[in-house]
Coordinates of C-alpha atoms in Angstrom, one line a residue:
Chain A
X1 CA 32.3 -1.5 -7.5
X2 CA 33.9 -3.0 -10.5
X3 CA 37.3 -2.5 -12.1
X4 CA 35.9 0.1 -14.4
X5 CA 35.0 2.0 -11.7
X6 CA 38.4 2.0 -10.0
X7 CA 39.9 3.4 -13.3
X8 CA 37.5 6.1 -13.5
X9 CA 38.2 7.4 -9.9
X10 CA 41.7 6.9 -10.7
X11 CA 41.5 9.0 -14.1
X12 CA 39.3 11.8 -11.7
X13 CA 42.0 11.8 -9.2
X14 CA 44.9 12.0 -11.5
X15 CA 43.0 14.4 -13.6
X16 CA 42.6 16.7 -10.6
X17 CA 46.4 16.2 -9.9
X18 CA 45.3 15.4 -6.5
X19 CA 45.0 19.2 -5.4
X20 CA 47.5 18.8 -2.6
X21 CA 50.6 18.8 -4.1
X22 CA 51.7 22.2 -4.9
X23 CA 55.1 20.8 -6.4
X24 CA 57.6 21.2 -3.4
X25 CA 59.4 18.6 -2.7
X26 CA 58.4 18.1 0.6
X27 CA 54.9 17.9 -0.3
X28 CA 53.5 14.9 1.6
X29 CA 52.3 12.0 -0.4
X30 CA 48.9 12.0 -1.5
X31 CA 46.3 10.4 1.2
X32 CA 49.0 10.2 4.0
X33 CA 47.1 12.4 6.1
X34 CA 43.6 10.8 5.3
X35 CA 44.9 7.4 5.7
X36 CA 46.2 8.5 9.1
X37 CA 42.9 8.6 10.3
X38 CA 42.5 5.0 10.2
X39 CA 45.2 4.3 12.3
X40 CA 43.7 5.1 15.6
X41 CA 42.2 1.7 15.1
X42 CA 44.2 0.0 12.5
X43 CA 47.4 0.6 13.7
X44 CA 50.3 3.4 12.7
X45 CA 50.9 3.0 8.7
X46 CA 48.2 0.3 9.1
X47 CA 49.8 -2.3 11.0
X48 CA 47.2 -3.4 13.7
X49 CA 48.1 -4.8 17.1
X50 CA 45.7 -7.4 18.2
X51 CA 42.5 -8.9 16.1
X52 CA 42.0 -5.5 14.3
X53 CA 42.3 -5.9 10.6
X54 CA 45.6 -4.5 9.3
X55 CA 45.3 -2.6 6.0
X56 CA 49.3 -3.8 5.0
X57 CA 49.8 -6.3 2.2
X58 CA 46.5 -5.4 0.6
X59 CA 46.3 -4.0 -2.8
X60 CA 44.2 -0.7 -3.5
X61 CA 41.9 -2.5 -5.3
X62 CA 41.0 -5.0 -2.1
X63 CA 41.2 -2.1 0.1
X64 CA 38.7 -0.1 -2.0
X65 CA 36.4 -2.8 -2.6
X66 CA 36.0 -3.7 1.3
X67 CA 35.3 0.3 2.0
X68 CA 32.8 0.2 -0.7
X69 CA 31.4 -2.8 0.1
X70 CA 30.8 -1.6 4.1
X71 CA 30.0 2.0 2.7
X72 CA 26.8 0.7 0.8
X73 CA 25.9 -2.5 2.8
X74 CA 22.6 -2.7 4.1
X75 CA 24.0 -3.8 7.6
X76 CA 24.1 -0.2 9.1
X77 CA 24.5 -1.3 12.7
X78 CA 28.4 -1.6 12.2
X79 CA 31.3 1.0 12.9
X80 CA 32.9 0.7 10.0
X81 CA 29.6 1.1 7.6
X82 CA 29.4 4.4 9.6
X83 CA 33.3 5.1 9.2
X84 CA 33.2 4.4 5.6
X85 CA 30.0 6.7 4.9
X86 CA 32.1 9.7 6.3
X87 CA 34.3 9.7 3.1
X88 CA 33.6 10.2 -0.7
X89 CA 34.6 7.6 -2.8
X90 CA 37.5 9.9 -4.0
X91 CA 38.9 9.8 -0.6
X92 CA 38.6 6.1 0.0
X93 CA 40.6 5.6 -3.3
X94 CA 43.1 8.1 -1.8
X95 CA 43.2 5.9 1.4
X96 CA 43.2 2.7 -0.4
X97 CA 46.2 3.8 -2.6
X98 CA 48.3 5.2 0.1
X99 CA 47.9 2.0 2.0
X100 CA 48.6 -0.5 -1.0
X101 CA 51.6 2.1 -2.0
X102 CA 53.2 1.3 1.7
X103 CA 53.0 -2.2 1.0
X104 CA 54.3 -2.0 -2.4
X105 CA 57.2 0.0 -1.1
X106 CA 57.7 -2.1 2.0
X107 CA 58.1 0.9 3.6
X108 CA 56.7 2.3 6.8
X109 CA 55.7 5.9 6.0
X110 CA 58.4 7.2 8.0
X111 CA 61.2 9.5 7.0
X112 CA 63.0 9.0 10.5
X113 CA 66.1 6.5 10.3
X114 CA 64.8 4.7 12.8
X115 CA 61.5 4.2 10.6
X116 CA 58.5 2.0 12.5
X117 CA 60.4 -1.5 12.5
X118 CA 59.9 -2.7 9.0
X119 CA 61.1 -6.3 10.3
X120 CA 57.5 -6.8 11.6
X121 CA 55.5 -9.1 9.5
X122 CA 52.8 -7.6 7.0
X123 CA 49.4 -9.1 8.3
X124 CA 47.2 -9.6 5.6
X125 CA 43.9 -10.2 7.0
Chain B
X1 CA 35.5 -11.4 17.5
X2 CA 36.6 -14.0 20.5
X3 CA 37.8 -14.1 24.0
X4 CA 41.5 -13.4 22.0
X5 CA 41.2 -10.0 21.7
X6 CA 41.1 -9.3 25.6
X7 CA 44.4 -11.6 25.6
X8 CA 45.8 -9.9 23.1
X9 CA 45.0 -6.2 24.5
X10 CA 46.1 -7.1 27.9
X11 CA 49.1 -8.5 26.6
X12 CA 50.1 -5.5 24.4
X13 CA 49.1 -3.4 26.9
X14 CA 51.5 -4.5 29.3
X15 CA 54.6 -4.9 26.9
X16 CA 54.5 -1.2 25.1
X17 CA 58.3 -0.9 25.7
X18 CA 58.7 -4.5 24.3
X19 CA 57.2 -3.2 21.3
X20 CA 59.9 -0.7 20.8
X21 CA 62.5 -1.1 18.1
X22 CA 65.9 -1.4 19.2
X23 CA 68.8 1.2 18.8
X24 CA 68.0 3.5 16.4
X25 CA 70.3 5.7 14.7
X26 CA 69.2 9.2 13.4
X27 CA 70.6 11.1 10.6
X28 CA 72.1 14.3 11.7
X29 CA 71.0 16.9 9.2
X30 CA 70.4 20.7 9.2
X31 CA 67.0 21.3 10.8
X32 CA 64.4 23.1 8.8
X33 CA 62.2 23.1 11.9
X34 CA 62.0 23.2 15.6
X35 CA 58.8 21.7 17.3
X36 CA 58.4 21.8 21.1
X37 CA 55.1 20.2 22.1
X38 CA 53.5 20.4 25.7
X39 CA 51.5 17.8 27.2
X40 CA 52.0 14.0 26.9
X41 CA 48.2 12.8 26.3
X42 CA 46.6 11.5 23.4
X43 CA 47.0 14.6 21.5
X44 CA 50.2 16.1 22.4
X45 CA 52.1 12.2 22.2
X46 CA 50.6 11.7 18.7
X47 CA 51.4 15.0 17.5
X48 CA 55.5 14.3 18.8
X49 CA 55.2 10.6 17.2
X50 CA 53.8 12.0 13.7
X51 CA 55.8 15.1 13.3
X52 CA 59.3 12.8 13.5
X53 CA 57.6 10.0 11.9
X54 CA 56.5 12.2 8.9
X55 CA 58.8 15.0 9.2
X56 CA 61.9 12.5 9.8
X57 CA 65.5 13.7 11.2
X58 CA 64.9 17.1 10.1
X59 CA 62.4 18.0 12.4
X60 CA 63.7 18.4 15.9
X61 CA 60.9 17.4 18.3
X62 CA 60.7 18.0 22.1
X63 CA 57.9 16.8 24.4
X64 CA 57.5 18.5 27.5
X65 CA 55.5 16.2 30.0
X66 CA 54.9 16.7 34.0
X67 CA 54.6 13.0 34.4
X68 CA 57.1 9.9 33.6
X69 CA 53.8 8.4 32.5
X70 CA 50.4 8.9 31.0
X71 CA 47.5 7.2 32.5
X72 CA 44.5 6.7 30.0
X73 CA 41.2 8.1 30.9
X74 CA 40.2 5.8 28.3
X75 CA 39.4 2.4 29.4
X76 CA 40.0 3.7 33.3
X77 CA 36.0 3.4 34.1
X78 CA 37.2 -0.2 33.9
X79 CA 39.5 0.0 36.8
X80 CA 36.6 1.1 39.0
X81 CA 34.7 -2.5 38.8
X82 CA 38.2 -4.3 39.0
X83 CA 38.1 -5.3 35.4
X84 CA 41.6 -3.5 34.4
X85 CA 44.5 -2.5 36.6
X86 CA 45.8 0.8 36.2
X87 CA 49.3 -0.3 35.1
X88 CA 47.2 -1.7 31.8
X89 CA 46.2 1.8 31.1
X90 CA 49.5 3.6 31.9
X91 CA 52.1 4.5 29.1
X92 CA 55.8 5.8 29.3
X93 CA 57.4 7.7 26.7
X94 CA 60.1 5.3 25.8
X95 CA 59.0 4.4 22.7
X96 CA 58.6 8.1 21.3
X97 CA 62.3 8.7 22.6
X98 CA 63.8 5.6 21.0
X99 CA 61.8 4.8 18.0
X100 CA 60.8 8.2 16.9
X101 CA 63.7 10.2 18.3
X102 CA 61.4 12.8 20.4
X103 CA 63.5 14.3 23.0
X104 CA 61.3 14.2 26.1
X105 CA 62.0 16.8 28.8
X106 CA 60.1 16.0 32.2
X107 CA 59.0 19.5 33.4
X108 CA 56.2 22.1 33.6
X109 CA 55.9 24.6 31.0
X110 CA 55.3 28.1 32.9
X111 CA 55.0 30.4 29.9
X112 CA 56.4 31.4 26.4
X113 CA 58.9 34.7 25.9
X114 CA 59.3 35.1 22.3
X115 CA 60.3 31.6 20.5
X116 CA 61.2 30.3 23.7
X117 CA 59.1 28.1 26.0
X118 CA 60.1 28.8 29.8
X119 CA 59.8 26.0 32.0
X120 CA 59.4 25.9 36.0
X121 CA 63.4 24.7 36.3
X122 CA 64.5 28.0 34.8
X123 CA 65.4 26.6 31.5
X124 CA 64.0 27.5 28.3
X125 CA 63.4 25.4 25.1
X126 CA 63.3 27.4 21.6
X127 CA 60.9 26.8 19.2
X128 CA 59.8 27.4 15.6
X129 CA 56.0 26.2 16.5
X130 CA 54.9 25.1 19.7
X131 CA 51.9 22.7 20.1
X132 CA 50.2 22.8 23.4
X133 CA 47.9 20.2 24.6
X134 CA 47.2 20.8 28.4
X135 CA 43.7 18.9 28.4
X136 CA 41.2 19.9 30.9
X137 CA 40.9 22.2 34.2
X138 CA 38.2 22.2 36.7
X139 CA 36.0 25.4 37.7
X140 CA 35.0 24.2 41.4
X141 CA 33.8 27.5 41.9
X142 CA 30.8 27.2 39.3
X143 CA 29.5 24.5 41.7
X144 CA 30.1 26.2 45.0
X145 CA 32.7 23.8 46.0
X146 CA 33.9 24.3 49.3
X147 CA 37.0 22.3 49.2
X148 CA 38.4 21.6 46.1
X149 CA 41.3 19.4 47.0
X150 CA 38.8 17.0 48.5
X151 CA 36.7 16.5 45.4
X152 CA 36.9 12.9 43.9
X153 CA 36.2 13.1 40.1
X154 CA 38.6 10.5 38.8
X155 CA 38.1 12.5 35.5
X156 CA 42.2 12.9 35.1
X157 CA 42.7 9.1 35.4
X158 CA 45.6 8.3 38.2
X159 CA 45.6 8.1 41.9
X160 CA 41.7 9.2 42.1
X161 CA 40.7 6.4 39.7
X162 CA 42.4 3.9 42.6
X163 CA 40.6 6.0 45.1
X164 CA 37.3 5.8 43.4
X165 CA 37.8 2.3 43.1
X166 CA 38.4 1.6 46.6
X167 CA 35.5 3.9 47.9
X168 CA 33.2 1.9 45.7
X169 CA 34.7 -1.5 47.0
X170 CA 34.5 -0.2 50.7
X171 CA 31.1 1.2 50.6
X172 CA 28.5 0.1 52.8
X173 CA 25.4 -2.1 50.9
X174 CA 22.3 0.3 50.8
X175 CA 24.4 3.6 50.6
X176 CA 24.0 5.4 47.5
X177 CA 26.8 6.6 44.4
X178 CA 26.2 10.4 43.7
X179 CA 27.6 11.2 40.4
X180 CA 27.6 14.8 38.7
X181 CA 27.5 15.3 35.1
X182 CA 29.0 19.0 34.3
X183 CA 27.6 21.0 31.5
X184 CA 28.5 20.2 27.8
X185 CA 31.3 20.7 26.4
X186 CA 33.2 18.5 28.5
X187 CA 35.7 15.5 28.2
X188 CA 34.2 12.4 26.8
X189 CA 30.7 13.1 26.3
X190 CA 29.5 9.3 27.0
X191 CA 31.9 8.8 29.7
X192 CA 30.0 10.0 32.7
X193 CA 27.0 7.9 31.4
X194 CA 29.3 4.7 30.9
X195 CA 30.8 5.2 34.6
X196 CA 27.2 5.3 35.9
X197 CA 26.1 2.2 33.8
X198 CA 29.5 0.2 35.2
X199 CA 28.7 1.3 38.9
X200 CA 24.9 0.5 38.8
X201 CA 26.7 -3.0 37.4
X202 CA 28.8 -3.7 40.2
X203 CA 25.9 -2.2 43.0
X204 CA 23.6 -4.9 41.4
X205 CA 26.1 -7.5 42.0
X206 CA 28.1 -6.4 45.2
X207 CA 26.2 -4.0 47.2
X208 CA 22.4 -5.2 47.6
X209 CA 20.2 -2.2 48.3
X210 CA 22.5 0.5 46.8
X211 CA 21.7 3.1 43.8
X212 CA 23.6 5.7 41.7
X213 CA 21.9 9.0 41.8
X214 CA 23.2 11.0 38.7
X215 CA 22.6 14.6 38.8
X216 CA 23.1 15.9 35.0
X217 CA 23.8 19.6 34.3
X218 CA 22.5 18.9 30.8
X219 CA 18.6 18.8 29.8
X220 CA 19.2 15.1 29.0
X221 CA 22.0 12.4 27.9
X222 CA 24.4 14.0 26.3
X223 CA 25.6 11.1 23.8
X224 CA 24.3 7.8 22.9
X225 CA 20.7 8.9 24.1
X226 CA 19.3 5.6 23.0
X227 CA 22.1 3.1 24.6
X228 CA 21.9 5.0 27.9
X229 CA 18.3 5.8 28.0
X230 CA 17.9 2.0 27.6
X231 CA 20.7 1.1 30.2
X232 CA 19.0 3.3 32.5
X233 CA 15.3 2.4 32.1
X234 CA 16.1 -1.2 31.3
X235 CA 19.4 -2.7 32.1
X236 CA 19.8 -1.0 35.2
X237 CA 16.1 -0.1 36.0
X238 CA 15.8 0.4 39.8
X239 CA 19.5 1.0 40.5
X240 CA 20.0 4.2 38.4
X241 CA 18.1 7.1 39.5
X242 CA 18.9 9.8 36.4
X243 CA 17.7 13.4 37.4
X244 CA 18.7 15.6 33.9
X245 CA 18.6 19.6 34.2
X246 CA 20.1 19.9 37.7
X247 CA 21.9 22.9 38.6
X248 CA 24.5 22.0 41.2
X249 CA 25.1 24.8 44.0
X250 CA 27.1 23.5 46.8
X251 CA 29.4 20.8 47.6
X252 CA 31.5 19.8 50.7
X253 CA 33.5 16.7 49.2
X254 CA 34.8 15.8 52.5
X255 CA 31.0 15.6 54.1
X256 CA 29.6 14.4 50.8
X257 CA 27.1 16.7 51.0
X258 CA 25.5 18.4 47.9
X259 CA 23.1 20.9 47.1
X260 CA 21.1 21.4 43.8
X261 CA 17.9 22.7 42.4
X262 CA 15.8 20.8 40.0
X263 CA 12.6 22.0 38.3
X264 CA 13.1 25.2 40.7
X265 CA 13.1 22.9 44.0
X266 CA 16.4 22.9 46.1
X267 CA 17.5 19.8 47.7
X268 CA 20.3 18.4 49.7
X269 CA 21.8 15.0 49.6
X270 CA 24.0 13.9 53.0
X271 CA 24.9 10.9 54.2
X272 CA 22.2 10.6 56.4
X273 CA 19.5 8.1 56.1
X274 CA 17.0 10.4 55.4
X275 CA 18.8 12.4 52.7
X276 CA 20.0 10.4 50.5
X277 CA 22.3 7.9 52.1
X278 CA 25.6 9.5 50.3
X279 CA 28.2 7.0 50.5
X280 CA 30.3 8.4 47.6
X281 CA 30.1 11.7 46.2
X282 CA 31.6 11.6 42.8
X283 CA 31.7 15.2 41.2
X284 CA 32.5 15.6 37.8
X285 CA 33.3 19.5 37.8
X286 CA 32.5 22.2 34.9
X287 CA 35.5 22.3 32.7
X288 CA 37.5 24.4 30.9
X289 CA 41.0 24.4 28.9
X290 CA 44.0 23.2 31.2
X291 CA 45.3 26.3 32.9
X292 CA 48.6 26.6 30.6
X293 CA 46.1 27.4 27.9
X294 CA 45.0 30.6 29.9
X295 CA 48.5 31.3 31.0
X296 CA 49.7 31.7 27.6
X297 CA 46.8 34.1 26.6
X298 CA 45.5 31.5 24.2
X299 CA 41.6 31.8 26.0
X300 CA 40.0 34.9 25.4
X301 CA 38.5 37.0 28.1
X302 CA 35.0 35.2 29.4
X303 CA 35.8 32.1 27.2
X304 CA 36.7 28.3 28.5
X305 CA 38.5 27.3 25.4
X306 CA 41.6 27.9 23.2
X307 CA 39.8 28.7 19.9
X308 CA 41.8 27.5 17.0
X309 CA 42.0 27.5 12.9
X310 CA 40.5 24.2 12.1
X311 CA 42.7 23.5 9.2
X312 CA 46.0 24.1 11.3
X313 CA 44.8 24.3 15.0
X314 CA 47.2 27.2 15.0
X315 CA 45.6 29.5 17.7
X316 CA 43.1 32.0 16.7
X317 CA 45.0 34.4 19.3
X318 CA 48.9 34.1 19.1
X319 CA 50.3 32.9 16.0
X320 CA 53.1 30.2 16.3
X321 CA 51.0 28.3 18.7
X322 CA 48.8 25.3 18.0
X323 CA 46.3 24.0 20.7
X324 CA 45.2 20.3 20.3
X325 CA 43.0 17.9 22.3
X326 CA 40.1 18.8 24.8
X327 CA 41.9 22.4 25.4
X328 CA 41.2 23.6 22.0
X329 CA 37.7 24.5 20.0
X330 CA 37.5 24.6 16.6
X331 CA 34.6 27.3 15.5
X332 CA 31.1 26.1 16.1
X333 CA 29.2 25.1 12.6
X334 CA 26.3 27.3 12.1
X335 CA 24.6 23.9 11.4
X336 CA 25.5 20.4 12.1
X337 CA 27.6 19.0 14.8
X338 CA 31.2 19.8 15.9
X339 CA 34.1 17.9 17.2
X340 CA 33.7 16.2 20.7
X341 CA 36.2 16.4 23.2
X342 CA 38.2 12.7 23.5
X343 CA 41.3 11.2 23.2
X344 CA 40.4 9.5 20.0
X345 CA 39.9 12.8 18.2
X346 CA 42.7 14.5 19.8
X347 CA 44.9 11.9 18.2
X348 CA 43.2 12.9 14.9
X349 CA 43.5 16.3 15.6
X350 CA 47.3 16.0 16.5
X351 CA 47.8 14.5 12.7
X352 CA 46.0 17.4 11.0
X353 CA 48.1 19.7 13.0
X354 CA 51.5 18.0 12.5
X355 CA 50.6 17.5 8.9
X356 CA 50.1 21.4 8.7
X357 CA 53.4 22.2 10.7
X358 CA 55.4 20.0 8.0
X359 CA 53.7 21.7 5.0
X360 CA 54.6 25.1 6.8
X361 CA 57.9 24.3 7.2
X362 CA 58.0 23.4 3.5
X363 CA 56.4 26.9 2.5
X364 CA 53.3 25.2 1.8
X365 CA 49.4 26.0 3.1
X366 CA 47.7 23.3 5.0
X367 CA 45.7 20.5 3.3
X368 CA 42.4 22.1 2.5
X369 CA 40.1 19.2 3.4
X370 CA 40.9 17.6 6.3
X371 CA 39.1 14.9 8.1
X372 CA 39.0 13.6 11.6
X373 CA 37.0 11.0 13.1
X374 CA 35.8 10.1 16.6
X375 CA 35.0 6.6 18.0
X376 CA 34.6 4.9 21.1
X377 CA 33.4 2.0 22.7
X378 CA 31.3 2.1 26.0
X379 CA 31.1 -0.9 28.4
X380 CA 27.2 -1.0 29.4
X381 CA 28.0 -3.8 32.1
X382 CA 31.1 -5.8 32.8
X383 CA 30.9 -7.8 29.8
X384 CA 28.9 -6.0 27.4
X385 CA 29.6 -2.7 25.5
X386 CA 28.0 -0.3 22.7
X387 CA 29.9 2.0 20.3
X388 CA 29.6 5.6 19.0
X389 CA 31.3 7.0 16.1
X390 CA 31.2 10.2 13.7
X391 CA 33.5 11.3 10.9
X392 CA 34.2 15.0 10.5
X393 CA 34.8 16.7 7.2
X394 CA 36.2 20.4 7.1
X395 CA 33.7 22.8 5.5
X396 CA 34.5 26.1 4.5
X397 CA 31.2 27.3 4.1
X398 CA 29.9 26.2 7.2
X399 CA 31.8 28.5 9.6
X400 CA 35.2 27.2 8.2
X401 CA 35.2 24.3 10.6
X402 CA 35.2 20.6 11.1
X403 CA 31.5 19.2 10.9
X404 CA 30.1 15.8 11.3
X405 CA 29.0 13.9 8.1
X406 CA 25.7 13.0 9.0
X407 CA 25.5 9.5 7.7
X408 CA 28.9 8.7 9.4
X409 CA 27.2 9.4 12.9
X410 CA 25.7 6.3 14.7
X411 CA 26.1 4.4 17.9
X412 CA 25.4 0.5 18.4
X413 CA 21.7 -0.7 17.9
X414 CA 22.4 -2.5 21.2
X415 CA 25.2 -3.3 23.9
X416 CA 27.0 -6.8 23.0
X417 CA 29.5 -8.9 24.2
X418 CA 31.2 -8.9 20.9
X419 CA 31.6 -5.1 21.3
X420 CA 32.9 -5.4 24.7
X421 CA 35.6 -7.7 23.0
X422 CA 36.1 -5.2 20.1
X423 CA 36.5 -2.5 22.5
X424 CA 40.1 -3.8 23.8
X425 CA 41.4 -4.0 19.8
X426 CA 40.2 -0.7 19.4
X427 CA 41.9 0.9 22.7
X428 CA 45.0 -1.2 22.0
X429 CA 45.4 0.2 18.6
X430 CA 44.7 3.7 19.9
X431 CA 47.4 3.2 22.6
X432 CA 49.8 1.9 19.9
X433 CA 49.1 4.6 17.3
X434 CA 49.8 7.3 20.1
X435 CA 52.4 6.1 22.4
X436 CA 54.1 3.2 20.5

């Protein structure tokens, strides 16, 4: 996947207006629900525990690139190949941009004052 | 992947409370929504956590759970062969309380009156939306169980898991372990076959001459067919005796006798030397939604599960009540596979449900294209594991339900030690995403 592909997909998504935001102030950020489906294995808000890869601290391009690589890999005996196959490229880009957005804001995706512990170190593997 | 994984897992699992952020302060705000969640398993705990995580201090969330802790069914088969202790898969609700501001009430939900959940204590909890995640219940009658109280299923992890572990440890070498598998759908499709493999592995090493007799109500292996067929016919050859298409007709749990028909012939297994030498009778009874789902009128007459809308998990029977996890059933797709019953996907469903409720409070409709996934690792021996995965997408044109994306569904080509280590990373993250 090349940079121009990212741009193409960004444009597509932008032009669709993301489809899920109705303009209400409480509209959830685009990609949040999709991205939360990664959390069972990669941690709440992408902060994994143990040896599992965290999704924090990576740019959208990096995450999207990895997902594309796994999705179109010839190595099919891989759990992430199967997972990535489950999503359209547009969905994968939404997931990537959501996690990158959390990293950029240094946020946790939490709306509670308690948050989810932003003192934790972002894991960039 | 390496042996660090397992150490990490054990450390993490044992120190859940240490992960909790200290002294939260919650904003006092006008509350646009009150949600009561009943059941603190993978579905209920995840819903409570994410409602607060996403919804913020404006959403009041109360979790009602009978027990002070949740013992995970996931990984619990590893207690049977002494690979794990029960405390490693036991989780409390401290993080939900202190980190997310969930109010946790230990008690039993007994009914609903208007917009109030009634508790066994006599008190009641007001709600705008109610989520119930009551898990499963057992239908002992369907297989002619004489003495339900004596049935050793260990299909809800906890004391029975330890009881089964101890029976296995104390079984006389040469005796048989009999495992029955209920008709699908049931909790954790690969689980019974995983248990058969781990028990077979244990018997080979510790109980020479013993075997496991698997009596499966289904016409064949329900999940990871290639993996378990190979495990039964090669890895555990001679130790697993697999009987598909079995109808269990009578069980005396205390006496360890079981009668079933197979290919039209009736047979009885007992502890007697010429009748199978049953040393352990591990019956997994046919399953239904947890009792609360029936008590609240969420399961239509003659059905076993609570039908829900796949976009919101709102009951198809009672508006304002949502059902997640094993107890619910999204509509059956016209073509393709629907969602299984498991802790991993209960967590996934909980997020879809929480998101839909938060949107509803904001006056919006649900996400029109939710996704869920089910992934798990299954140990095949005490040092190898397989995996199974599928992603599910909402399809409005396919009975308006969640349908497996065909290319996403797959199982590991072979059980490996790498998979065994990754299993602990998977579980540690799932546990943390649910309870921490």
